[in-house]
Short mmCIF file of C-alpha atoms in Angstrom, two decimals:
data_model
loop_
_atom_site.label_atom_id
_atom_site.label_comp_id
_atom_site.label_asym_id
_atom_site.label_seq_id
_atom_site.Cartn_x
_atom_site.Cartn_y
_atom_site.Cartn_z
CA UNK A 44 -1.69 -33.68 4.51
CA UNK A 45 -1.91 -31.02 1.78
CA UNK A 46 0.85 -28.41 1.91
CA UNK A 47 -1.32 -25.41 2.75
CA UNK A 48 -4.16 -26.74 4.89
CA UNK A 49 -5.63 -23.84 6.84
CA UNK A 50 -3.28 -21.29 5.30
CA UNK A 51 -4.28 -18.06 3.54
CA UNK A 52 -2.14 -16.95 0.59
CA UNK A 53 -2.32 -13.70 -1.33
CA UNK A 54 -1.48 -14.13 -5.02
CA UNK A 55 -0.80 -10.95 -7.01
CA UNK A 56 -0.98 -10.76 -10.79
CA UNK A 57 -3.72 -13.34 -11.38
CA UNK A 58 -4.63 -13.64 -15.06
CA UNK A 59 -4.86 -16.54 -17.46
CA UNK A 60 -1.33 -17.83 -16.90
CA UNK A 61 0.98 -18.30 -13.96
CA UNK A 62 -1.04 -16.31 -11.44
CA UNK A 63 -4.08 -18.48 -12.08
CA UNK A 64 -1.99 -21.63 -11.74
CA UNK A 65 -0.53 -20.46 -8.41
CA UNK A 66 -3.97 -19.61 -7.00
CA UNK A 67 -5.31 -22.95 -8.25
CA UNK A 68 -2.43 -24.83 -6.59
CA UNK A 69 -3.04 -22.98 -3.31
CA UNK A 70 -6.67 -24.16 -3.21
CA UNK A 71 -5.75 -27.65 -4.45
CA UNK A 72 -3.28 -27.95 -1.58
CA UNK A 73 -5.78 -26.97 1.08
CA UNK A 74 -5.32 -23.22 1.35
CA UNK A 75 -7.39 -20.09 0.85
CA UNK A 76 -6.36 -17.94 -2.12
CA UNK A 77 -6.84 -14.16 -2.16
CA UNK A 78 -6.41 -12.98 -5.73
CA UNK A 79 -5.25 -9.56 -6.89
CA UNK A 80 -4.78 -8.08 -10.36
CA UNK A 81 -5.76 -4.91 -12.19
CA UNK A 82 -8.67 -6.40 -14.14
CA UNK A 83 -11.64 -7.50 -12.03
CA UNK A 84 -13.19 -9.56 -14.83
CA UNK A 85 -10.07 -11.71 -15.02
CA UNK A 86 -10.11 -12.19 -11.27
CA UNK A 87 -13.77 -13.23 -11.27
CA UNK A 88 -13.15 -15.75 -14.06
CA UNK A 89 -10.09 -17.20 -12.33
CA UNK A 90 -11.82 -17.47 -8.96
CA UNK A 91 -14.87 -19.13 -10.48
CA UNK A 92 -12.70 -21.70 -12.23
CA UNK A 93 -10.68 -22.48 -9.13
CA UNK A 94 -13.41 -22.41 -6.50
CA UNK A 95 -16.95 -22.41 -7.97
CA UNK A 96 -18.52 -22.23 -4.52
CA UNK A 97 -16.48 -19.21 -3.54
CA UNK A 98 -15.70 -20.52 -0.07
CA UNK A 99 -11.92 -20.54 -0.35
CA UNK A 100 -11.20 -17.62 -2.65
CA UNK A 101 -11.61 -13.86 -2.50
CA UNK A 102 -10.46 -11.19 -4.92
CA UNK A 103 -10.08 -7.47 -5.35
CA UNK A 104 -8.91 -5.41 -8.30
CA UNK A 105 -5.41 -4.29 -7.30
CA UNK A 106 -2.77 -2.19 -9.01
CA UNK A 107 0.45 -2.89 -7.09
CA UNK A 108 1.83 0.54 -8.01
CA UNK A 109 -0.83 1.98 -5.68
CA UNK A 110 0.02 1.50 -2.01
CA UNK A 111 -3.57 1.99 -0.90
CA UNK A 112 -4.79 -0.77 -3.20
CA UNK A 113 -2.12 -3.12 -1.87
CA UNK A 114 -3.26 -2.40 1.67
CA UNK A 115 -6.89 -3.00 0.64
CA UNK A 116 -6.04 -6.45 -0.74
CA UNK A 117 -4.22 -7.35 2.47
CA UNK A 118 -7.21 -6.11 4.48
CA UNK A 119 -9.57 -8.27 2.38
CA UNK A 120 -7.53 -11.36 3.23
CA UNK A 121 -7.74 -10.67 6.95
CA UNK A 122 -11.43 -9.76 6.83
CA UNK A 123 -12.39 -12.85 4.86
CA UNK A 124 -10.06 -15.48 6.32
CA UNK A 125 -8.62 -13.94 9.48
CA UNK A 126 -4.93 -14.02 8.59
CA UNK A 127 -2.23 -13.90 5.94
CA UNK A 128 0.26 -16.76 5.99
CA UNK A 129 2.01 -16.21 2.68
CA UNK A 130 2.12 -13.97 -0.36
CA UNK A 131 3.20 -15.04 -3.84
CA UNK A 132 4.14 -12.10 -6.02
CA UNK A 133 3.39 -12.91 -9.66
CA UNK A 134 2.35 -9.44 -10.89
CA UNK A 135 4.86 -8.09 -13.42
CA UNK A 136 5.34 -5.98 -16.51
CA UNK A 137 7.06 -8.36 -18.94
CA UNK A 138 5.85 -7.03 -22.28
CA UNK A 139 8.44 -4.29 -22.86
CA UNK A 140 11.15 -5.38 -25.28
CA UNK A 141 14.50 -3.89 -26.24
CA UNK A 142 17.96 -3.21 -24.94
CA UNK A 143 20.12 -0.23 -23.98
CA UNK A 144 20.65 1.38 -27.37
CA UNK A 145 16.94 1.74 -28.05
CA UNK A 146 15.94 2.23 -24.42
CA UNK A 147 13.07 4.50 -23.47
CA UNK A 148 14.04 5.14 -19.88
CA UNK A 149 10.64 6.58 -19.01
CA UNK A 150 9.21 3.16 -19.78
CA UNK A 151 12.08 1.51 -17.89
CA UNK A 152 11.10 3.53 -14.83
CA UNK A 153 7.52 2.25 -15.16
CA UNK A 154 8.75 -1.35 -15.45
CA UNK A 155 10.83 -0.91 -12.29
CA UNK A 156 7.86 0.68 -10.52
CA UNK A 157 5.80 -2.43 -11.17
CA UNK A 158 8.31 -5.26 -10.93
CA UNK A 159 10.48 -4.00 -8.08
CA UNK A 160 8.68 -1.27 -6.15
CA UNK A 161 5.19 -2.65 -6.72
CA UNK A 162 6.23 -6.04 -5.40
CA UNK A 163 7.79 -4.40 -2.36
CA UNK A 164 4.66 -2.31 -1.78
CA UNK A 165 2.51 -5.43 -1.79
CA UNK A 166 4.93 -7.20 0.51
CA UNK A 167 5.01 -4.34 3.00
CA UNK A 168 1.20 -4.22 3.04
CA UNK A 169 1.19 -7.86 4.17
CA UNK A 170 3.82 -7.50 6.90
CA UNK A 171 1.49 -6.65 9.83
CA UNK A 172 -0.61 -9.75 9.17
CA UNK A 173 2.43 -11.99 8.64
CA UNK A 174 3.91 -10.77 11.93
CA UNK A 175 0.59 -11.30 13.70
CA UNK A 176 0.54 -14.88 12.40
CA UNK A 177 3.94 -15.52 13.96
CA UNK A 178 5.69 -15.70 10.64
CA UNK A 179 5.07 -16.83 7.10
CA UNK A 180 6.44 -16.80 3.60
CA UNK A 181 6.99 -14.30 0.80
CA UNK A 182 7.68 -15.75 -2.63
CA UNK A 183 8.81 -13.55 -5.50
CA UNK A 184 8.45 -14.74 -9.07
CA UNK A 185 11.63 -13.63 -10.80
CA UNK A 186 13.06 -14.73 -14.12
CA UNK A 187 16.01 -16.72 -15.38
CA UNK A 188 16.78 -13.81 -17.71
CA UNK A 189 17.91 -11.82 -14.66
CA UNK A 190 20.96 -14.12 -14.40
CA UNK A 191 21.38 -15.32 -18.01
CA UNK A 192 20.00 -13.27 -20.91
CA UNK A 193 18.22 -15.34 -23.56
CA UNK A 194 19.38 -15.02 -27.16
CA UNK A 195 15.88 -15.19 -28.64
CA UNK A 196 14.36 -12.05 -27.10
CA UNK A 197 15.73 -8.88 -25.58
CA UNK A 198 13.99 -7.71 -22.40
CA UNK A 199 16.68 -5.67 -20.64
CA UNK A 200 14.26 -3.59 -18.52
CA UNK A 201 12.36 -6.66 -17.34
CA UNK A 202 15.57 -8.58 -16.57
CA UNK A 203 17.13 -5.60 -14.73
CA UNK A 204 14.02 -4.98 -12.62
CA UNK A 205 13.74 -8.66 -11.66
CA UNK A 206 17.45 -8.82 -10.95
CA UNK A 207 17.02 -5.90 -8.55
CA UNK A 208 14.12 -7.75 -6.91
CA UNK A 209 16.27 -10.83 -6.39
CA UNK A 210 18.96 -8.64 -4.82
CA UNK A 211 16.35 -7.08 -2.55
CA UNK A 212 15.33 -10.58 -1.47
CA UNK A 213 18.64 -11.10 0.33
CA UNK A 214 18.17 -7.96 2.42
CA UNK A 215 14.54 -8.77 3.17
CA UNK A 216 15.39 -12.31 4.23
CA UNK A 217 17.77 -10.84 6.84
CA UNK A 218 15.41 -8.05 7.88
CA UNK A 219 12.32 -10.21 8.24
CA UNK A 220 13.95 -13.41 9.46
CA UNK A 221 13.65 -12.43 13.15
CA UNK A 222 9.87 -12.38 12.63
CA UNK A 223 10.07 -15.88 11.12
CA UNK A 224 9.08 -14.48 7.75
CA UNK A 225 10.91 -16.27 4.94
CA UNK A 226 11.65 -14.61 1.58
CA UNK A 227 12.55 -16.60 -1.51
CA UNK A 228 12.47 -16.26 -5.29
CA UNK A 229 11.43 -18.66 -8.04
CA UNK A 230 13.28 -18.08 -11.31
CA UNK A 231 11.40 -19.58 -14.26
CA UNK A 232 13.03 -20.03 -17.65
CA UNK A 233 11.00 -20.73 -20.76
CA UNK A 234 7.64 -21.66 -19.29
CA UNK A 235 4.87 -23.27 -21.32
CA UNK A 236 1.88 -21.05 -20.80
CA UNK A 237 0.05 -18.22 -22.61
CA UNK A 238 3.08 -15.89 -23.23
CA UNK A 239 5.37 -18.63 -24.58
CA UNK A 240 2.53 -20.16 -26.56
CA UNK A 241 2.00 -16.77 -28.21
CA UNK A 242 5.74 -16.48 -28.89
CA UNK A 243 5.81 -19.92 -30.55
CA UNK A 244 2.78 -19.06 -32.73
CA UNK A 245 4.24 -15.70 -33.75
CA UNK A 246 7.68 -17.16 -34.56
CA UNK A 247 6.16 -19.99 -36.58
CA UNK A 248 4.04 -17.57 -38.60
CA UNK A 249 6.93 -15.16 -39.14
CA UNK A 250 9.35 -17.91 -40.23
CA UNK A 251 6.79 -19.95 -42.15
CA UNK A 252 7.57 -23.12 -40.21
CA UNK A 253 5.43 -25.45 -38.05
CA UNK A 254 4.96 -24.50 -34.41
CA UNK A 255 6.46 -27.84 -33.39
CA UNK A 256 9.75 -26.81 -35.01
CA UNK A 257 9.93 -23.60 -32.97
CA UNK A 258 9.06 -25.47 -29.79
CA UNK A 259 11.69 -28.11 -30.54
CA UNK A 260 14.37 -25.41 -30.82
CA UNK A 261 13.46 -24.19 -27.35
CA UNK A 262 13.25 -27.64 -25.82
CA UNK A 263 16.54 -28.95 -27.20
CA UNK A 264 18.49 -26.77 -24.77
CA UNK A 265 16.83 -28.35 -21.74
CA UNK A 266 18.34 -31.24 -19.78
CA UNK A 267 14.81 -32.59 -19.59
CA UNK A 268 13.23 -33.05 -23.04
CA UNK A 269 10.45 -30.49 -22.55
CA UNK A 270 9.73 -27.04 -21.25
CA UNK A 271 8.63 -26.46 -17.68
CA UNK A 272 5.01 -25.35 -17.49
CA UNK A 273 3.18 -22.63 -15.59
CA UNK A 274 1.91 -25.38 -13.31
CA UNK A 275 5.45 -26.58 -12.57
CA UNK A 276 6.46 -23.07 -11.49
CA UNK A 277 3.28 -22.76 -9.42
CA UNK A 278 4.11 -26.00 -7.61
CA UNK A 279 7.56 -24.65 -6.71
CA UNK A 280 6.03 -21.42 -5.40
CA UNK A 281 3.48 -23.32 -3.30
CA UNK A 282 6.24 -25.45 -1.79
CA UNK A 283 8.20 -22.34 -0.79
CA UNK A 284 5.00 -20.80 0.64
CA UNK A 285 4.39 -23.87 2.79
CA UNK A 286 5.80 -24.96 6.15
CA UNK A 287 7.65 -27.75 4.33
CA UNK A 288 10.13 -25.01 3.39
CA UNK A 289 10.36 -23.64 6.94
CA UNK A 290 14.20 -23.57 6.93
CA UNK A 291 14.56 -22.07 3.44
CA UNK A 292 15.01 -18.32 3.09
CA UNK A 293 17.06 -15.99 0.92
CA UNK A 294 17.22 -18.54 -1.89
CA UNK A 295 16.60 -18.45 -5.65
CA UNK A 296 15.18 -21.62 -7.21
CA UNK A 297 15.52 -22.12 -10.97
CA UNK A 298 12.56 -23.93 -12.50
CA UNK A 299 13.68 -24.38 -16.08
CA UNK A 300 13.88 -28.10 -17.02
CA UNK A 301 17.65 -27.85 -16.63
CA UNK A 302 18.35 -25.21 -19.31
CA UNK A 303 20.61 -23.30 -16.92
CA UNK A 304 22.29 -25.04 -13.98
CA UNK A 305 23.96 -23.27 -11.08
#
């Protein structure tokens, strides 16, 4: 039986990359996917690609820094499919680069508002429905850089905000456990999808070398001889969202082809 038969899953941050792959995996594995992101055109394109008939998807433009919009997305899920069984939090601000010395703390505050507080807003908006369903699953998409900073790029604000989210996960797992709501985090490393593809192209152009050479430098650090993909991370998130992971909560799962082992 597919992992999510009869389940309804909210997926935040659906664009061309990981969010789309998570929503696609939800439908592939028998569930209903309710898609949220700031840009409605991206949502419509993703939903049409996943579910051309529109019977197992719904979407609403959602900015997770706005509590009312989070509540509206949760309401859409209940109106359309009658319940919320899981929420996978992909939405993130990951495009701010730099460290402490050159930090613009106003921008840092905005990154935290999206990656930490926005994720918590969306989670809280789903709690009434998760409780009404007798339990469910919350899956945060974190990042390996929260526990081991990469040498190639500096994203201190992103790493710090996701590290805070992972820390919050432990408290939420305790708080929500009595309602049979599980809370876990997936920590991707280098993940082959649109952002990493763009990084490889940019590095190759800047260095004047073939893209394969840049990709090989990334892959050589992996225990497995290739990068994990967006789809690999999506599969891990869907597993944690499913009843197959019913005894797993408060855990962080690295999906990184073995680059970092803990």
